[in-house]
Short mmCIF file of C-alpha atoms and ligand atoms in Angstrom, two decimals:
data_model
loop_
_atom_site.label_atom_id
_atom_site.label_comp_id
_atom_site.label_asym_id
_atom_site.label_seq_id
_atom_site.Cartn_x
_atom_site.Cartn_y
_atom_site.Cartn_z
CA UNK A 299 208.09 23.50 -62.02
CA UNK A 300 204.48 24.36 -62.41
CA UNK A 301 204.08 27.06 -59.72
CA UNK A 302 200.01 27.89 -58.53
CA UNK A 303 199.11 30.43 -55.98
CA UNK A 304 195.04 30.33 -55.41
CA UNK A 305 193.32 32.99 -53.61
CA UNK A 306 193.08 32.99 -49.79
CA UNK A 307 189.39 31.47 -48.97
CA UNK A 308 190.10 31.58 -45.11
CA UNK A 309 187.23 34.46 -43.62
CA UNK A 310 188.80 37.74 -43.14
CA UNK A 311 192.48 36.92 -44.94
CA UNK A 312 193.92 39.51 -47.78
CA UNK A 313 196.95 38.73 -47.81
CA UNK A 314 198.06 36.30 -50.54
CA UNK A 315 200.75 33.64 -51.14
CA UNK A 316 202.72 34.74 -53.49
CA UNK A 317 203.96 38.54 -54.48
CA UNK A 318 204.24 39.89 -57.97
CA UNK A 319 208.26 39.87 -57.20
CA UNK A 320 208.51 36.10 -56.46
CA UNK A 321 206.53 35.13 -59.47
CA UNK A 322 208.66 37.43 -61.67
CA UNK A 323 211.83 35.45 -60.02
CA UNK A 324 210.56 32.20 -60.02
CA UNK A 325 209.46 32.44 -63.32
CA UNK A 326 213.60 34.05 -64.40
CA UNK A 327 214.83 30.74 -62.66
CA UNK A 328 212.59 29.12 -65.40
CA UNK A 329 209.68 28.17 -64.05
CA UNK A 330 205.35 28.65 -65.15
CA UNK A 331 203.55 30.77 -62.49
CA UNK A 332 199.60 30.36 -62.16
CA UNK A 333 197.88 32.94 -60.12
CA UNK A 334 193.86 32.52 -59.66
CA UNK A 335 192.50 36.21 -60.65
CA UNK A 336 191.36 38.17 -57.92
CA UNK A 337 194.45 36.51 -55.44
CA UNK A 338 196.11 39.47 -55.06
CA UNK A 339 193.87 42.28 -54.93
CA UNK A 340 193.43 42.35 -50.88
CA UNK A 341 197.39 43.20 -50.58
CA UNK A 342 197.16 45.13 -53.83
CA UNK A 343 198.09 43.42 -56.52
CA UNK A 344 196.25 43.15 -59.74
CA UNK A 345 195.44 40.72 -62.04
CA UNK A 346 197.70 42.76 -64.47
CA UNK A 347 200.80 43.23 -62.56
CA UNK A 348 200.95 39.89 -61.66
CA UNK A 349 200.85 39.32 -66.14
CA UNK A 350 203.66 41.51 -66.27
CA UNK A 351 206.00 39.53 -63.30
CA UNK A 352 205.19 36.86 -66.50
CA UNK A 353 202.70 34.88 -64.60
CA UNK A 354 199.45 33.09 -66.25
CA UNK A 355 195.98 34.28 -64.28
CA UNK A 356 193.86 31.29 -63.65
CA UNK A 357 189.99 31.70 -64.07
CA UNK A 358 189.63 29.93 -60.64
CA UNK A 359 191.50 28.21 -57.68
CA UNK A 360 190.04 24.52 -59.19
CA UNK A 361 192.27 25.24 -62.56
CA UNK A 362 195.16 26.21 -60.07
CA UNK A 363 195.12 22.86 -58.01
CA UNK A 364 194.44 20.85 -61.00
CA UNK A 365 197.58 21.84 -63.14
CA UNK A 366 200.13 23.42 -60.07
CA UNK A 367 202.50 20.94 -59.28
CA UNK A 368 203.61 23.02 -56.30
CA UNK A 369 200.57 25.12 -54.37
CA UNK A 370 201.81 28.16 -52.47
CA UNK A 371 199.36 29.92 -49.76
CA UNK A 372 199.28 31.91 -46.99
CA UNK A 373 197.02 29.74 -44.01
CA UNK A 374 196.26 25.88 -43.89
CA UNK A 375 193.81 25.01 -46.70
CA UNK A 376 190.03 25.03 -46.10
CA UNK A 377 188.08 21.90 -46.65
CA UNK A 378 187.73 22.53 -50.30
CA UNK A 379 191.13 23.28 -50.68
CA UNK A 380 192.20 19.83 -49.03
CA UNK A 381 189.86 17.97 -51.49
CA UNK A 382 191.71 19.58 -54.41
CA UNK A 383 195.40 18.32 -53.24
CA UNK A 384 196.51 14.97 -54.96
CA UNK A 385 199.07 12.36 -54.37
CA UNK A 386 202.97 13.83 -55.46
CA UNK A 387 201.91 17.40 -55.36
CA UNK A 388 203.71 19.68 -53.07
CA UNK A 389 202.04 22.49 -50.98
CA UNK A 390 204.01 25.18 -49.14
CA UNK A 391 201.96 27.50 -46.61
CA UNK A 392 201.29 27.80 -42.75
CA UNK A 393 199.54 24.54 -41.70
CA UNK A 394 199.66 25.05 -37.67
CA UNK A 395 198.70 21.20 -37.51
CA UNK A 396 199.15 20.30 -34.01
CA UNK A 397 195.91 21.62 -33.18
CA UNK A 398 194.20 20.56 -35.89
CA UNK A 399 193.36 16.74 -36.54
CA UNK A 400 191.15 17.08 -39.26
CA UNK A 401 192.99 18.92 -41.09
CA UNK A 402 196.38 16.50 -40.87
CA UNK A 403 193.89 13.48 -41.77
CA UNK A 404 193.06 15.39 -44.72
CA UNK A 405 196.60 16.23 -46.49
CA UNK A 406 197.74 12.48 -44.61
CA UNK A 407 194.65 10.98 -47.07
CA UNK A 408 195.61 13.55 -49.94
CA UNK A 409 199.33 11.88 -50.64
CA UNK A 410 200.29 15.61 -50.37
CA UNK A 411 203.72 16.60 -49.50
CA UNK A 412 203.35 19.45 -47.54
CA UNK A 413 206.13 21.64 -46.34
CA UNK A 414 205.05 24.42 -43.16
CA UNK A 415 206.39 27.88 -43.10
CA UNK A 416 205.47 28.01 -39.15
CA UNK A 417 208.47 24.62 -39.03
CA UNK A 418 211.27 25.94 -41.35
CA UNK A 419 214.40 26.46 -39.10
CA UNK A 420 217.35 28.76 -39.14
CA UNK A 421 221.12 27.80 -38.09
CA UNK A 422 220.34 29.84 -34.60
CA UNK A 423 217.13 27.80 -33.66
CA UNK A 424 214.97 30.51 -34.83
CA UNK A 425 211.62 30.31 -37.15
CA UNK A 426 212.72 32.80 -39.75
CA UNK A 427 209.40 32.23 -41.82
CA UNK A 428 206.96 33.18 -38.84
CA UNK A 429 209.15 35.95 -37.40
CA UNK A 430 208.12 38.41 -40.05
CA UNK A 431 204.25 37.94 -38.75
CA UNK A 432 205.68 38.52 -35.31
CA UNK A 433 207.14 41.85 -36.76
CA UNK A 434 204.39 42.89 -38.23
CA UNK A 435 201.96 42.53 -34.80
CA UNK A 436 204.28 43.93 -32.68
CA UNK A 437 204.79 46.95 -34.41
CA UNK A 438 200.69 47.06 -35.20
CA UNK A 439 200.08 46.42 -31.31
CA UNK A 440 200.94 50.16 -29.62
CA UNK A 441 198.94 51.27 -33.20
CA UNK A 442 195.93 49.67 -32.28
CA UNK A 443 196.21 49.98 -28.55
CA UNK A 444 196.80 53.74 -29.27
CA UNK A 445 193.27 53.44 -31.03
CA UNK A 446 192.00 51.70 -27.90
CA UNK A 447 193.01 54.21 -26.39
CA UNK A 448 190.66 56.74 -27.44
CA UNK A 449 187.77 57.65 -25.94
CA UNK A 450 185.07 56.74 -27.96
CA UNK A 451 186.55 53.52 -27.92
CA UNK A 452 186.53 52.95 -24.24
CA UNK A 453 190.22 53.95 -23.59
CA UNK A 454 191.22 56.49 -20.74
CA UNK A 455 191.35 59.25 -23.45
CA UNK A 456 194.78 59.31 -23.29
CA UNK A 457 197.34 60.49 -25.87
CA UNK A 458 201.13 58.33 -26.42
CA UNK A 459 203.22 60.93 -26.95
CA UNK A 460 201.53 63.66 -24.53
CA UNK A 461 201.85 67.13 -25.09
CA UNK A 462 204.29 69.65 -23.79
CA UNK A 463 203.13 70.17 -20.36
CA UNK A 464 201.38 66.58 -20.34
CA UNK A 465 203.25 63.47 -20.06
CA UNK A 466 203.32 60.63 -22.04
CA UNK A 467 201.28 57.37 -21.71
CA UNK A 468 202.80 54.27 -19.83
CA UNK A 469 203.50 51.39 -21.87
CA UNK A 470 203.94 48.32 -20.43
CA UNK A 471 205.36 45.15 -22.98
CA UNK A 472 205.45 41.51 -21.26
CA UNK A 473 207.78 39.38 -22.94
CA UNK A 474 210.58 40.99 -25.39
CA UNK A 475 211.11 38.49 -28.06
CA UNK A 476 210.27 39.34 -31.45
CA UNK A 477 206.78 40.70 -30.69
CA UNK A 478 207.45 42.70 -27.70
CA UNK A 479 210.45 44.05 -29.44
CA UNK A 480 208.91 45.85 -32.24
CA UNK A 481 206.36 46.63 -30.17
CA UNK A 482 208.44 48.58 -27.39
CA UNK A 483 210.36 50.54 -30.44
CA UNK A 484 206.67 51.64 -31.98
CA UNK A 485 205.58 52.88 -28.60
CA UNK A 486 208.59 54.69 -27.70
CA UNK A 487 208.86 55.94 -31.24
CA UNK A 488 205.13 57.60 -30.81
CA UNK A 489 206.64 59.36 -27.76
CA UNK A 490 205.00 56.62 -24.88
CA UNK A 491 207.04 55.73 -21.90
CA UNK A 492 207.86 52.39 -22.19
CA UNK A 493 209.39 48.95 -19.94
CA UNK A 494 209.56 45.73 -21.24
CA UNK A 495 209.28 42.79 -19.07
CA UNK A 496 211.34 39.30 -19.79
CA UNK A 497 212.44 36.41 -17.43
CA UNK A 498 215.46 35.64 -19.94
CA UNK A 499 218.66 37.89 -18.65
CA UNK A 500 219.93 36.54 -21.93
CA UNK A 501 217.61 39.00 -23.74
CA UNK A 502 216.50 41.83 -21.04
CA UNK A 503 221.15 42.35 -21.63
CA UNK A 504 220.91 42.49 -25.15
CA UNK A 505 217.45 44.82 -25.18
CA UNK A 506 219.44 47.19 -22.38
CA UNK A 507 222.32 46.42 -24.91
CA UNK A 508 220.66 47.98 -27.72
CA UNK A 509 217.95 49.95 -26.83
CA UNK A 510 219.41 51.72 -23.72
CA UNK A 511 217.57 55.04 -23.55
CA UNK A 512 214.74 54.16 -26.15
CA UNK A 513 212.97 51.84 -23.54
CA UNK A 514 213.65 50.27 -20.05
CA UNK A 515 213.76 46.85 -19.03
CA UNK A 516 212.36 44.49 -15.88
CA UNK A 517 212.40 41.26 -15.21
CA UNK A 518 209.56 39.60 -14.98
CA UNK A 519 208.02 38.67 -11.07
CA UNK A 520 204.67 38.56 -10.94
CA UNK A 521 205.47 41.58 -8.30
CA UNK A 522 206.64 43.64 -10.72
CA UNK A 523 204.57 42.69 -13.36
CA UNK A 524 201.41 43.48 -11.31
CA UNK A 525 203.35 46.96 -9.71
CA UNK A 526 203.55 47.94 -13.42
CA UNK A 527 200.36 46.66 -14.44
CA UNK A 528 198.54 48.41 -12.26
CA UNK A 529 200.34 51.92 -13.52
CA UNK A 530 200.05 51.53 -17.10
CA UNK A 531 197.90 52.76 -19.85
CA UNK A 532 198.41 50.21 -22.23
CA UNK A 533 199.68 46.75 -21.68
CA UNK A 534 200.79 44.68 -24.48
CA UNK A 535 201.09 41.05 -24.16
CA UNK A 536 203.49 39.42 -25.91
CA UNK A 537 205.19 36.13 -24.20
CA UNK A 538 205.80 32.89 -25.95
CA UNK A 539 206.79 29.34 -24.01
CA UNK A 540 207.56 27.45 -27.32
CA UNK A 541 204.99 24.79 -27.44
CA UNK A 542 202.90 25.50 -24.42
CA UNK A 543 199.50 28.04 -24.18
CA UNK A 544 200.96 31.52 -22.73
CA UNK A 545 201.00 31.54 -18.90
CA UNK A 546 198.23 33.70 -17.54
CA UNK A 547 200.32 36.86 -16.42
CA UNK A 548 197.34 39.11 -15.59
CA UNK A 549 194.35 37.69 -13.68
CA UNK A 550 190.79 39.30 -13.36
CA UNK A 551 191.06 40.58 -9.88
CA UNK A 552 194.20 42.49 -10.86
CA UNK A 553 192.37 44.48 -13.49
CA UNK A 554 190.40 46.71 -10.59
CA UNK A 555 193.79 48.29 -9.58
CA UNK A 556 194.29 48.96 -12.88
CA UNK A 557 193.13 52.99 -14.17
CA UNK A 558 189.81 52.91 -15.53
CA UNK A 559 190.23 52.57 -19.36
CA UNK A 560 193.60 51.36 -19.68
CA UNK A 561 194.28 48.79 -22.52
CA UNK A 562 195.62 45.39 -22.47
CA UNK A 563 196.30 44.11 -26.17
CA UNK A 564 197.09 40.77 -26.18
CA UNK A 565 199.34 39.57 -29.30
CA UNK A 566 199.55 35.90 -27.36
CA UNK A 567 195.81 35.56 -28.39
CA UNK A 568 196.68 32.93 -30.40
CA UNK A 569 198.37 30.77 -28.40
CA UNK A 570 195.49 31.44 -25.57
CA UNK A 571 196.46 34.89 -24.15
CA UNK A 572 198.32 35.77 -21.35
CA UNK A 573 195.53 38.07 -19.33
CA UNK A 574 193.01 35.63 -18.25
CA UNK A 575 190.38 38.42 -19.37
CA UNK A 576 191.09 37.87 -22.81
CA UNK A 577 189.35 36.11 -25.44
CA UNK A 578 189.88 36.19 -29.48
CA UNK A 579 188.44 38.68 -31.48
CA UNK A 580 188.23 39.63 -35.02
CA UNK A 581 189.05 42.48 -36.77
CA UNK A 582 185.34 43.29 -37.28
CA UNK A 583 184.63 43.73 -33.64
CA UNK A 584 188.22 44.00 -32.38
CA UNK A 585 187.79 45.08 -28.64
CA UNK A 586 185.62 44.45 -25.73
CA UNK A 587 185.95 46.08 -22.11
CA UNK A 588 186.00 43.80 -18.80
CA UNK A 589 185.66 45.88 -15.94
CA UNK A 590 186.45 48.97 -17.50
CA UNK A 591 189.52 47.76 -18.96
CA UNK A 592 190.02 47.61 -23.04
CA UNK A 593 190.96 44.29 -24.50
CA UNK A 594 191.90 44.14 -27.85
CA UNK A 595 192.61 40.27 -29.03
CA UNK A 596 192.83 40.00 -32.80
CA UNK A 597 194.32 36.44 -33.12
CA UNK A 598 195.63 37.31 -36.83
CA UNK A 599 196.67 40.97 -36.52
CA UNK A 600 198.79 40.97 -39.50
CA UNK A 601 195.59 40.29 -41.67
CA UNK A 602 194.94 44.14 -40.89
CA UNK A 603 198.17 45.31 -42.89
CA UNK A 604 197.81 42.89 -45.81
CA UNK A 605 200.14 44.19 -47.72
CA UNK A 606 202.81 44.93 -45.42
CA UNK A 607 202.24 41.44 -44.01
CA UNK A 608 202.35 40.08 -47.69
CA UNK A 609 205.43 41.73 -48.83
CA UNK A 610 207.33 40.73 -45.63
CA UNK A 611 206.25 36.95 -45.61
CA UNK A 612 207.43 36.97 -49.44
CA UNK A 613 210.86 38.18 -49.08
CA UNK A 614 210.98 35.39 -45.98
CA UNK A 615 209.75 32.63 -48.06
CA UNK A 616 211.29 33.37 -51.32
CA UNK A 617 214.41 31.47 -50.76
CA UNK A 618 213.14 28.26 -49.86
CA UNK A 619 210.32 28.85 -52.42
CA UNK A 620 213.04 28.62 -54.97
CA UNK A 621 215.14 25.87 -53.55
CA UNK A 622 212.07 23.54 -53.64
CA UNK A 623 211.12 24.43 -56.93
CA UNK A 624 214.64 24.53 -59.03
CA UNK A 625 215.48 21.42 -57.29
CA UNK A 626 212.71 19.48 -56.16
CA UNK A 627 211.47 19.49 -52.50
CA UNK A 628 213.35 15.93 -52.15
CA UNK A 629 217.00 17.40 -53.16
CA UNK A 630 216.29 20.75 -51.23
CA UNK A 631 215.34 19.35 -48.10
CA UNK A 632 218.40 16.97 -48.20
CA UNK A 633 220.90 20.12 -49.06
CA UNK A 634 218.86 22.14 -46.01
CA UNK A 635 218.49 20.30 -42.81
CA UNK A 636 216.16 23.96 -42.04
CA UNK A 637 214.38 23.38 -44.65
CA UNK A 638 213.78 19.49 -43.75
CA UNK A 639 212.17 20.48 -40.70
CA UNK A 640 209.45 22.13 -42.06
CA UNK A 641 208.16 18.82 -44.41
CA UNK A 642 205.24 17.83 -42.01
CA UNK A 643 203.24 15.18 -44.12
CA UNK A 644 204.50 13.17 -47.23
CA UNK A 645 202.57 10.74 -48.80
CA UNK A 646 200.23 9.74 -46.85
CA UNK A 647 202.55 9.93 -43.56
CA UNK A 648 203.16 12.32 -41.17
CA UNK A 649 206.96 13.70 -40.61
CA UNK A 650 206.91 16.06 -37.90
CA UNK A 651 207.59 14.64 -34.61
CA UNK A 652 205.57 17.83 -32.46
CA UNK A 653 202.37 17.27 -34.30
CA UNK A 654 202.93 13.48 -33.98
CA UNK A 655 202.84 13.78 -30.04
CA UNK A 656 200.15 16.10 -29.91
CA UNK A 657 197.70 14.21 -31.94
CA UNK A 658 198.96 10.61 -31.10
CA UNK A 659 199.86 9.54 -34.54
CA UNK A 660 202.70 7.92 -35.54
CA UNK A 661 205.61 10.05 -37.08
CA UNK A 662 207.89 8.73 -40.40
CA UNK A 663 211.36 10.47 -39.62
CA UNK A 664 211.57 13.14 -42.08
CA UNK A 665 214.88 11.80 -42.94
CA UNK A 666 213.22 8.39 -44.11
CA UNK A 667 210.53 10.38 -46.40
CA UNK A 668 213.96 11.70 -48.07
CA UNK A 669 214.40 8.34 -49.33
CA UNK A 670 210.92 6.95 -50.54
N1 NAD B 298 197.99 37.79 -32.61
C1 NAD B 298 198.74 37.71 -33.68
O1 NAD B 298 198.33 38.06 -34.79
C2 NAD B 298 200.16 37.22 -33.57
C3 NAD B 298 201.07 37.39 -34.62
C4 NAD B 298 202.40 36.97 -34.45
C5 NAD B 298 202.79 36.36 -33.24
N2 NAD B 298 201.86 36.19 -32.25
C6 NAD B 298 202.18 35.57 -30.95
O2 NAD B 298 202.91 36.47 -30.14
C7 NAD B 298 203.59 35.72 -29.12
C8 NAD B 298 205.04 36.17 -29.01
O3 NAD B 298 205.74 35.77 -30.20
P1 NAD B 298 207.30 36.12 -30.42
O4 NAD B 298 207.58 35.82 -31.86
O5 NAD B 298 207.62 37.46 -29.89
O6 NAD B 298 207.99 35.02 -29.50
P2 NAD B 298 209.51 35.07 -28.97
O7 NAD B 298 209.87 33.67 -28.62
O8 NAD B 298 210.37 35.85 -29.91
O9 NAD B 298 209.42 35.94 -27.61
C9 NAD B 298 208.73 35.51 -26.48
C10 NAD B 298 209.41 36.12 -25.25
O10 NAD B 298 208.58 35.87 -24.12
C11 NAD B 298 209.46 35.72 -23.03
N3 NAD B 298 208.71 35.15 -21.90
C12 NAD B 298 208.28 33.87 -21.71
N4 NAD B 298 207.60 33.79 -20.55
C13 NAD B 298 207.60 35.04 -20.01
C14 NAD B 298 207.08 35.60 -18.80
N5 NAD B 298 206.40 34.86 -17.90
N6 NAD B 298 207.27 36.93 -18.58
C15 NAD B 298 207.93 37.69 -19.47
N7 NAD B 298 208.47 37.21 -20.59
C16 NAD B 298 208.30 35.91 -20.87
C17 NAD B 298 210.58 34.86 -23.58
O11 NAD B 298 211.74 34.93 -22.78
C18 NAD B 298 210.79 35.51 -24.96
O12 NAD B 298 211.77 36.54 -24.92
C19 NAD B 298 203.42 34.25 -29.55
O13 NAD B 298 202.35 33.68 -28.82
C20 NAD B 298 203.06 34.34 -31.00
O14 NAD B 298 202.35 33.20 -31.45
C21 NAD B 298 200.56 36.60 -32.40
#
C-alpha cells in the first residue's frame, strides 16, 4: 500500500502522524512511505531520518493526498485537507466527529473511508489509541501546575516537594482514570502530598491497591471534594462521564475559600471542564486567574511535549496501522471487531452509531460497509 503522512496544518500542532520507526516497519512489511518535508520537524524528525526509515519526502501535502492511498495524521483534517480526500482512499487519524458537522459532511461527500483513533476498541472496553494522550496530560498536569505555581505566574509561591523544615504542597486529583492516574504519580514523585478523588470503588480499590503509600484516595462527595478543595494548592481536574461534558465539580463561589493563588488545572477542558471557572486556553497564553485563583486550561496539552506525545501515539497506532495496510482496511476490520469500531464514514455513509445520534444522521452498520 501507498502509505502518505502530510504535515499537521491544525494551529499550534507539532506532533506528526507518523514516526521514523513506523515508516521503517511499514515499509519492511513491503509497503511505499510518503512523508511531506518539513512533517516531522516539530517532534524532531528530519527530512533525512525519515529517508533513512526508507521513506520518499514529498515536496508538499497536495503530492501526498494525490498519490497516498492510505493518509495517516494526527487531528481531523482542515478544510483543505478534506478537499484533497477522494472516493476509495482510506484516512486514519483523530476525527472527534460528533461535534463537528461540517467536518462529517465533508469526508461523507469525499467517498473517504475514514477509520478514528479516538473509536478503536480494546477486548476490556478501553480506547487504547487515546489513552496514550491521556498519559501524556496527566503526567504534564502537576508539571505545569507546578509552573502555575510560581509566583510570577500568579501561584501562591509555593514549592511541590517543600524543603526540609517546610512541607510539601497539597495536591488534590478529581477523577483517577487514566489522567488523574499519571497525574497523582508525577505529583507525588516531585515530593507533593497528594489524594485522588473517584466515585468508582472499582478503581479508588485498585489505586489503594497499587499505590498504597505513594498517594491517598477519597471518594468523591461534593463534601469532600469542596473540604479538600478548599485546602489544596493545586487541583487537577481530571473526570470523564464517557459521552457527556464533565460535571461541574468546582463552582465560582467555592473558589473564595480556596488560598489565594492556588491552581486548578483542568485536563477535562476539552470535554468542557469540570470547575465552572474554567475556559480553554492555548499554549500561548496558557493561564488566567479568577479571583485570585490560577487556571490553567490547555485543551491539547500533549501538543506541548510533541515528541513524547508523537512517539507514544506511534507505538499505539502502529499495530492497526499495519493491519489496515498489509491487508486492506476491509479484511482488517472483519479479523478485528476493535478495529471495526473505529471505521466512522465509508463511502459516502456514516458508520458510527454515537456520531449518528449526535448529529441526527442516519448510520450504515459498520458491519454492512464490510460488505459493499
Ligand atoms: N486537555 C487535554 O489535553 C487532554 C488530554 C487527554 C485527555 N483529556 C481529558 O481528560 C479527561 C479524563 O480522561 P481519562 O482518560 O483519565 O478518562 P478515564 O475514563 O480514564 O477516567 C475518568 C475518571 O473520572 C471518574 N469520575 C467520573 N465522574 C467523577 C466525579 N464526579 N468525581 C470523581 N471522579 C469521577 C471516573 O470514575 C473515572 O475513573 C477526559 O475529559 C479527557 O478527554 C484532556
Amino acid at each position: 500500500m501507498r502509505i502518505g503522512c502530510p504535515a499537521e496544518i491544525k494551529n499550534q500542532e507539532y506532533r506528526v502522524g507518523l514516526t521514523p520507526a513506523a515508516a521503517r516497519e511499514a515499509v519492511a512489511h513491503g509497503h511505499t512511505v510518503m512523508v511531506e518535508t518539513g512533517a516531522g520537524d516539530g517532534a524532531g524528525f528530519d527530512d533525512a531520518t525519515y529517508r533513512l526509515a526508507g521513506a520518499d519526502i514529498a515536496p508538499d501535502a497536495a503530492t501526498v493526498f494525490a498519490e497516498a492511498e492510505m493518509i495517516v495524521k494526527v487531528k481531523e483534517p482542515q478544510p483543505a485537507e478534506r478537499a484533497r480526500l477522494r472516493p476509495g482512499q482510506i484516512l486514519f487519524t483523530y476525527l472527534h466527529l460528533a461535534p463537528d458537522p461540517a467536518q462529517t459532511r465533508d469526508l461523507m461527500d469525499s467517498g473517504v473511508t475514514a477509520i478514528a483513533y479516538e473509536t478503536v476498541t480494546d477486548p476490556r472496553g478501553g480506547l487504547p489509541l487515546l489513552a496514550p494522550m491521556s498519559e501524556v496530560a496527566g503526567r504534564l498536569a502537576p508539571q505545569m501546575g507546578a509552573w502555575a505555581l510560581q509566583k510570577a505566574n500568579g501561584g501562591r509561591g509555593t514549592l511541590m516537594g517543600g524543603v526540609p523544615g517546610v512541607g510539601p504542597a497539597e495536591v488534590l486529583v478529581i477523577g483517577g482514570g487514566m489522567v488523574g492516574t499519571n497525574a497523582a504519580r508525577v505529583a507525588a514523585g516531585m515530593g507533593a502530598d497528594v489524594t485522588v478523588l473517584d466515585l468508582s470503588m472499582d478503581r479508588l480499590r485498585y489505586l489503594d491497591d497499587v499505590y498504597r503509600g505513594l498517594f491517598r484516595t477519597g471518594y468523591s462527595s461534593t463534601a469532600a471534594t469542596a473540604e479538600r478543595v478548599a485546602r489544596a494548592d493545586m487541583v487537577v481536574g481530571a473526570v470523564l462521564i464517557p459521552g457527556a461534558a464533565a460535571p461541574k465539580l468546582v463552582s465560582r463561589e467555592q473558589l473564595s475559600a480556596m488560598k489565594p493563588g492556588a491552581v486548578l488545572v483542568d485536563v477535562a477542558i476539552d470535554q468542557g471542564g469540570c470547575f465552572e471557572t474554567s475556559h480553554a486556553t492555548t499554549h500561548d497564553d496558557p493561564i488566567f486567574s479568577v479571583d485570585g485563583i490560577v487556571h490553567y486550561c490547555v485543551a491539547n496539552m500533549p501538543g506541548a511535549v510533541a515528541r513524547t506525545a508523537t512517539i507514544a501515539l506511534g507505538n499505539a497506532t502502529l499495530r492497526p496501522l499495519l493491519a489496515i495496510a498489509d491487508k486492506g482496511w476491509a479484511a482488517a476490520c472483519r479479523d478485528d471487531p476493535n478495529l471495526l469500531a473505529g471505521l466512522n464514514v465509508h463511502a459516502g455513509h456514516l458508520t458510527n452509531y454515537a456520531v449518528g445520534q449526535a448529529l441526527g444522521i442516519d448510520v450504515l452498520s459498520p458491519k454492512l460497509a464490510l460488505s459493499e
